[in-house]
PDB file of C-alpha atoms in Angstrom:
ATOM      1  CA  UNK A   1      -7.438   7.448  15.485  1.00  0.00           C
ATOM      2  CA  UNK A   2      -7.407  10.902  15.847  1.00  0.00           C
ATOM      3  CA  UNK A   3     -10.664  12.095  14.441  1.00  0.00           C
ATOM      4  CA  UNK A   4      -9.961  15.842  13.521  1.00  0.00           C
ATOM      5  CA  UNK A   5      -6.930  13.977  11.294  1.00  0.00           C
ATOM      6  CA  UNK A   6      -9.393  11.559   9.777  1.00  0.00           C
ATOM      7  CA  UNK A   7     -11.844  14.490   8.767  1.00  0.00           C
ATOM      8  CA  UNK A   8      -9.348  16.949   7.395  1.00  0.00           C
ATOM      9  CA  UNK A   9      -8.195  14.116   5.349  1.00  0.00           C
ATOM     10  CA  UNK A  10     -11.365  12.815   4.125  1.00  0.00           C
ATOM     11  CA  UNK A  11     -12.220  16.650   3.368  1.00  0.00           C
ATOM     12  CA  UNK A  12      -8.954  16.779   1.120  1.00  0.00           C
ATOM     13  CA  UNK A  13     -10.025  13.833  -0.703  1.00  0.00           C
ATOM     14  CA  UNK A  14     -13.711  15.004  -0.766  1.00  0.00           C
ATOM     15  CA  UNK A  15     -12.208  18.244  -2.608  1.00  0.00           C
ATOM     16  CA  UNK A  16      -9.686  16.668  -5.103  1.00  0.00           C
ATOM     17  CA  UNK A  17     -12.741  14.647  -6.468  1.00  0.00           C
ATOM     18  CA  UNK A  18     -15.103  17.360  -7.184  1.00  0.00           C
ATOM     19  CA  UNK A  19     -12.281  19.078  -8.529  1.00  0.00           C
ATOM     20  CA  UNK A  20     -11.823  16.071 -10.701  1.00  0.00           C
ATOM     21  CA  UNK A  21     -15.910  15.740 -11.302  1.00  0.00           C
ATOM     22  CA  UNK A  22     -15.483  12.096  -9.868  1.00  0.00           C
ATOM     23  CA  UNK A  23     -18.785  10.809  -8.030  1.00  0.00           C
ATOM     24  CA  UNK A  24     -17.347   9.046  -5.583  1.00  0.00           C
ATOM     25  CA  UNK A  25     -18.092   8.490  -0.957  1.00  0.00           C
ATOM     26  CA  UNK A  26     -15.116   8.809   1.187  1.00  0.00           C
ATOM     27  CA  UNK A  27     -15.230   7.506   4.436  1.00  0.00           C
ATOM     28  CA  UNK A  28     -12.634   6.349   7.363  1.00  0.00           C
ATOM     29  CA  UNK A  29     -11.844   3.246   8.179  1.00  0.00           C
ATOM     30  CA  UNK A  30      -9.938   1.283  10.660  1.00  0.00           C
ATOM     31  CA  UNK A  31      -6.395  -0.504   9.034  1.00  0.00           C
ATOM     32  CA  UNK A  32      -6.168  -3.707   8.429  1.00  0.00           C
ATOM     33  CA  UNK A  33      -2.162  -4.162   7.674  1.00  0.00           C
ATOM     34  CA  UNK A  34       0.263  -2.124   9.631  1.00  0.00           C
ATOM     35  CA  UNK A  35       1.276  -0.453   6.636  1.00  0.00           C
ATOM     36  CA  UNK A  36      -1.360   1.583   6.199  1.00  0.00           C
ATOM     37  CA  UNK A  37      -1.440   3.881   9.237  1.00  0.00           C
ATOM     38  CA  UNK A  38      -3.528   4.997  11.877  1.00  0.00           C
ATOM     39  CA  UNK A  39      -6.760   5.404   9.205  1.00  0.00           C
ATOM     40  CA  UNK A  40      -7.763   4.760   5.742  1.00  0.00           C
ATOM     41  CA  UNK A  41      -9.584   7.406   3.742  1.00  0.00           C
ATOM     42  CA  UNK A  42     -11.750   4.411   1.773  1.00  0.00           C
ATOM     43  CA  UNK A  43     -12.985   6.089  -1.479  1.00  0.00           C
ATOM     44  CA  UNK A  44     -15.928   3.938  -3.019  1.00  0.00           C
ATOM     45  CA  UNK A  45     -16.656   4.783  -6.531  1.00  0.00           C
ATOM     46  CA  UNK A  46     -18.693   2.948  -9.644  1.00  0.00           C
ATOM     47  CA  UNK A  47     -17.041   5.299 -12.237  1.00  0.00           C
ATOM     48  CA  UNK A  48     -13.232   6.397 -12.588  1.00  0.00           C
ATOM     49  CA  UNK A  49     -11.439   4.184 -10.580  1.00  0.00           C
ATOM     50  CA  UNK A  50      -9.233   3.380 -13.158  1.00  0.00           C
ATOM     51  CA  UNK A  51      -8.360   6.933 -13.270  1.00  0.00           C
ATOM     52  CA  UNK A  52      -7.597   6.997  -9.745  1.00  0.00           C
ATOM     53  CA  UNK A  53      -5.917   3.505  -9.169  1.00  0.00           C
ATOM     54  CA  UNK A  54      -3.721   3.970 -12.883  1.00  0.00           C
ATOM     55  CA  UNK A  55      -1.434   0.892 -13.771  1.00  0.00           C
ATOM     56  CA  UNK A  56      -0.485  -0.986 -10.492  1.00  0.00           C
ATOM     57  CA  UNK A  57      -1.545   1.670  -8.293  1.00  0.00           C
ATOM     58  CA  UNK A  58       0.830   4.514  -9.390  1.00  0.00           C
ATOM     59  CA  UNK A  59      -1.991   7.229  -9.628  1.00  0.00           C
ATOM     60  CA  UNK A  60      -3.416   6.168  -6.021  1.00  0.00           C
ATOM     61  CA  UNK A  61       0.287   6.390  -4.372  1.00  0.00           C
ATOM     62  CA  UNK A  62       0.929  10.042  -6.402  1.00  0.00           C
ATOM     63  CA  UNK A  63      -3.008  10.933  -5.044  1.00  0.00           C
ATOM     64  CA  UNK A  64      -1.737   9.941  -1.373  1.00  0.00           C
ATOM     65  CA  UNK A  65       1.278  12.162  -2.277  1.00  0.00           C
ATOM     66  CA  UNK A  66      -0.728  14.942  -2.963  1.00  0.00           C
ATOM     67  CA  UNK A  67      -2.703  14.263  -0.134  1.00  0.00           C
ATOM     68  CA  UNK A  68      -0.526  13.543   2.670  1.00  0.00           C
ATOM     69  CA  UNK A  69       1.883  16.826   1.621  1.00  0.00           C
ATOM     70  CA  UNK A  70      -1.808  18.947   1.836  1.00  0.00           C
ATOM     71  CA  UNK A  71      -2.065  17.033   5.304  1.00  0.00           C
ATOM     72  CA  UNK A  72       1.401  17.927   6.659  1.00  0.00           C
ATOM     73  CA  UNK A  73       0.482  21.284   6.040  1.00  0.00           C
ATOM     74  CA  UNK A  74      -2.818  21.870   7.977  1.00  0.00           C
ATOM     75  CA  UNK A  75      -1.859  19.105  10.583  1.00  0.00           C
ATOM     76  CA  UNK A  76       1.802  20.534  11.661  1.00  0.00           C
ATOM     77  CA  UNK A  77       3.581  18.011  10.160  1.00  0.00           C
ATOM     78  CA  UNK A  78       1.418  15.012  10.591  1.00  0.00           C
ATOM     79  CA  UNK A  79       0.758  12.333   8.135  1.00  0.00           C
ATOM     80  CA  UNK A  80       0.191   8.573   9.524  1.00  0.00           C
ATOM     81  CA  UNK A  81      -2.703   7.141   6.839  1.00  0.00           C
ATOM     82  CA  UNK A  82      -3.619   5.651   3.481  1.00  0.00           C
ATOM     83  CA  UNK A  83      -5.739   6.323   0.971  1.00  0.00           C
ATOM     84  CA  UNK A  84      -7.584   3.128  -0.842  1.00  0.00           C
ATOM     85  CA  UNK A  85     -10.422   3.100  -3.751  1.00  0.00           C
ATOM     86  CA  UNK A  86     -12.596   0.181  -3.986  1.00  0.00           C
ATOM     87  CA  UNK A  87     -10.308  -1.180  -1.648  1.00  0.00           C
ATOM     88  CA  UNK A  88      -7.615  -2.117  -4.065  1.00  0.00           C
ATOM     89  CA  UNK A  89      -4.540  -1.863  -1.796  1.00  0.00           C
ATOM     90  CA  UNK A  90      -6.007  -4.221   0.757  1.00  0.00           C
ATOM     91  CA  UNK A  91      -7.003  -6.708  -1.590  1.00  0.00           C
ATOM     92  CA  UNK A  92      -3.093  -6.309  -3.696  1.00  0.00           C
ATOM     93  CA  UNK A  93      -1.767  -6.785   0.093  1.00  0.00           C
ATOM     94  CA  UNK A  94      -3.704  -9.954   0.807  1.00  0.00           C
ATOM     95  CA  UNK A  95      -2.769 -10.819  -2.689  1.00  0.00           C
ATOM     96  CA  UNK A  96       1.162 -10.294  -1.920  1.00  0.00           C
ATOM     97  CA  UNK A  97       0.935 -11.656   1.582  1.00  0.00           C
ATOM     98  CA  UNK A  98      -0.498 -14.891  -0.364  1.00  0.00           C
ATOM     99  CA  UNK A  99       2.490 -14.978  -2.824  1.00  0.00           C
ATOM    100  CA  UNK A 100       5.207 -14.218   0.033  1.00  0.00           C
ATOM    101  CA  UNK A 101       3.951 -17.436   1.838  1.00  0.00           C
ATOM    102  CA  UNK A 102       4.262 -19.198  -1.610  1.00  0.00           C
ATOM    103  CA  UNK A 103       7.364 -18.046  -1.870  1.00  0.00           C
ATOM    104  CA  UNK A 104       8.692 -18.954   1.854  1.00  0.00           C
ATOM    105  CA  UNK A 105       7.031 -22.485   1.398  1.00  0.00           C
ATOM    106  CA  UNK A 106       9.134 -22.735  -2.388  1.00  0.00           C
ATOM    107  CA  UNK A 107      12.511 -21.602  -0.640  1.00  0.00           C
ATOM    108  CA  UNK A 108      12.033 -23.534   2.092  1.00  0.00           C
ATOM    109  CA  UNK A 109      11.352 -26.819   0.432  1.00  0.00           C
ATOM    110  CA  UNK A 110      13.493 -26.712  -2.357  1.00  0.00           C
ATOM    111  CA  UNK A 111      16.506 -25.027  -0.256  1.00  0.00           C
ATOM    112  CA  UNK A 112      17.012 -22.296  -3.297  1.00  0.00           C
ATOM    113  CA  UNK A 113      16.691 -18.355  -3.343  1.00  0.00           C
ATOM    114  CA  UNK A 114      13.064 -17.465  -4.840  1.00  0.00           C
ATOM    115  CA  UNK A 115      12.860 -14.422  -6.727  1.00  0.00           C
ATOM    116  CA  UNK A 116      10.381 -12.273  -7.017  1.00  0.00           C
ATOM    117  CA  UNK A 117       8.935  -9.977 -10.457  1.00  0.00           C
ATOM    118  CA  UNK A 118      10.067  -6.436 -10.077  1.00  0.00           C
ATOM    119  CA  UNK A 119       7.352  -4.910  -7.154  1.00  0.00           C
ATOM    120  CA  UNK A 120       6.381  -1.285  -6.215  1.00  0.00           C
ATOM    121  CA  UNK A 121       7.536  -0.276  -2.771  1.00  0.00           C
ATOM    122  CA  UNK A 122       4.270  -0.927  -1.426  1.00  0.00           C
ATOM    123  CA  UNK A 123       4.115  -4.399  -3.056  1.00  0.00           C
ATOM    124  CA  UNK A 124       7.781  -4.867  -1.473  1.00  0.00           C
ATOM    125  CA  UNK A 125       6.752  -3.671   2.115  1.00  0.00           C
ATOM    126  CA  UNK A 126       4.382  -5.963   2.076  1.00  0.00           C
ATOM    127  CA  UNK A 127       6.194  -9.440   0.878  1.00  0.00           C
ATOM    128  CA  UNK A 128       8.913  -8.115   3.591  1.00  0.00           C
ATOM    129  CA  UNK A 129       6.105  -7.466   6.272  1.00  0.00           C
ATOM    130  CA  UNK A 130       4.634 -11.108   5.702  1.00  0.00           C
ATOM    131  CA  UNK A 131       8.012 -12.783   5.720  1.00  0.00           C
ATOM    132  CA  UNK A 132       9.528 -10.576   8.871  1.00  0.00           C
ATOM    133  CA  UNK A 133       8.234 -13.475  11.452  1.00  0.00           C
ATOM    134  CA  UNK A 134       9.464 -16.230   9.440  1.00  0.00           C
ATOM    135  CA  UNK A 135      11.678 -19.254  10.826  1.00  0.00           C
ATOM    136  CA  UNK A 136      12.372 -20.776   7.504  1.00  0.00           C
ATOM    137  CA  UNK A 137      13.219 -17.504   5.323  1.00  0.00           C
ATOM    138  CA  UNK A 138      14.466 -14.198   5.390  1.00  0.00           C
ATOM    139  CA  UNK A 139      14.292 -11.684   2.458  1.00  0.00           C
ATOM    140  CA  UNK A 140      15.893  -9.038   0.695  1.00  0.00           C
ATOM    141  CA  UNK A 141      15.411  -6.374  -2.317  1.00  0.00           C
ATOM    142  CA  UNK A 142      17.935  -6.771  -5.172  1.00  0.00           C
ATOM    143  CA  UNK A 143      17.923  -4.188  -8.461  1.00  0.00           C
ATOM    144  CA  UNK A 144      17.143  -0.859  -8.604  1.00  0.00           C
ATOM    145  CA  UNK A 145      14.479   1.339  -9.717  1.00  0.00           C
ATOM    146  CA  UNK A 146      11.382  -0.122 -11.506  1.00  0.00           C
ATOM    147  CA  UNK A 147      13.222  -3.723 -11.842  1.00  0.00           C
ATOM    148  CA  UNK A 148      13.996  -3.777  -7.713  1.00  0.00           C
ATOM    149  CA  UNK A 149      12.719  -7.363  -6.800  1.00  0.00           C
ATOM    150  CA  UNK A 150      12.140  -9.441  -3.259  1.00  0.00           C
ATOM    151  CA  UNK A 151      14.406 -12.465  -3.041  1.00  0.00           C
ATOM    152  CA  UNK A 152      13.329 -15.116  -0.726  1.00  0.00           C
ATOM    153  CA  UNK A 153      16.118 -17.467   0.922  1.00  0.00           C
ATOM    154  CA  UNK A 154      16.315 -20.143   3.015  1.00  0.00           C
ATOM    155  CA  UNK A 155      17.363 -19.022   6.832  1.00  0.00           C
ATOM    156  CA  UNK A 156      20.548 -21.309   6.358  1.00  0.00           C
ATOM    157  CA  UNK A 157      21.796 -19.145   2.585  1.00  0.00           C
ATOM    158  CA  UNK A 158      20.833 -15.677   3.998  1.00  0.00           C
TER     159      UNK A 158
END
């Protein structure tokens, strides 16, 4: 982790919030999915993270928008990280990494495509990322837009 990176970043995030008035800590953390870069910028707050996160995450991924196009700028084009609050992404990705195996154990067994509800990118990353090792089951994303969807299928009907 490159530490001038990390602190530029958590100084971004730092300044968005008391722009926004949000009491809030930011600090860096080491990943813990390979999806979320070389650091997280880990913002802990009691109030507003509701605000922040919005429905399934869509404020957080347009705040690490903001953030990461800030980044490119004063880091020549760099932008390898995540941004988390109360560490909802990592708990949504053991969440989805929990319903991919579900899903490869359902294919699997009953020989039939599983399908998915419609996911975010993120959530579909993820369900892909869980799956990629699998023997049994390979996936896919079917549908487009806000209704795109994982399917799940047994190794012999992919």
């Amino acid at each position: 982790m490159k530490t001038q990176h990390a602190e530029t970043v958590r100084s971004l995030v730092r300044d968005i919030l008391d722009k926004m008035t949000l009491p809030a800590s930011v600090a860096i953390e080491e990943p813990v999915f390979p999806l979320q870069g070389e650091f997280v910028c880990q913002i802990s707050t009691a109030e507003g993270s509701n605000l922040l996160i919005g429905q399934r995450g869509l404020n957080l991924e347009a705040l690490q928008t903001i953030v990461r196009a800030s980044a490119r700028r004063k880091l020549e084009g760099w932008a390898d990280f995540s941004i988390d609050v109360n560490s909802y992404w990592k708990e949504k990705a053991e969440a989805l990494f929990a319903e991919a195996r579900e899903a490869e154990t359902k294919a699997s067994t009953e020989k039939t495509p599983v399908i998915l509800r419609p996911m975010t990118p993120f959530e579909r990353k993820c369900v892909h990322l869980a799956l990629a090792d699998s023997t049994m089951v390979a996936t896919e994303s079917s549908g487009t837009g806000e209704h795109r969807k994982v399917v799940v299928k047994p190794k012999g009907n992919a």
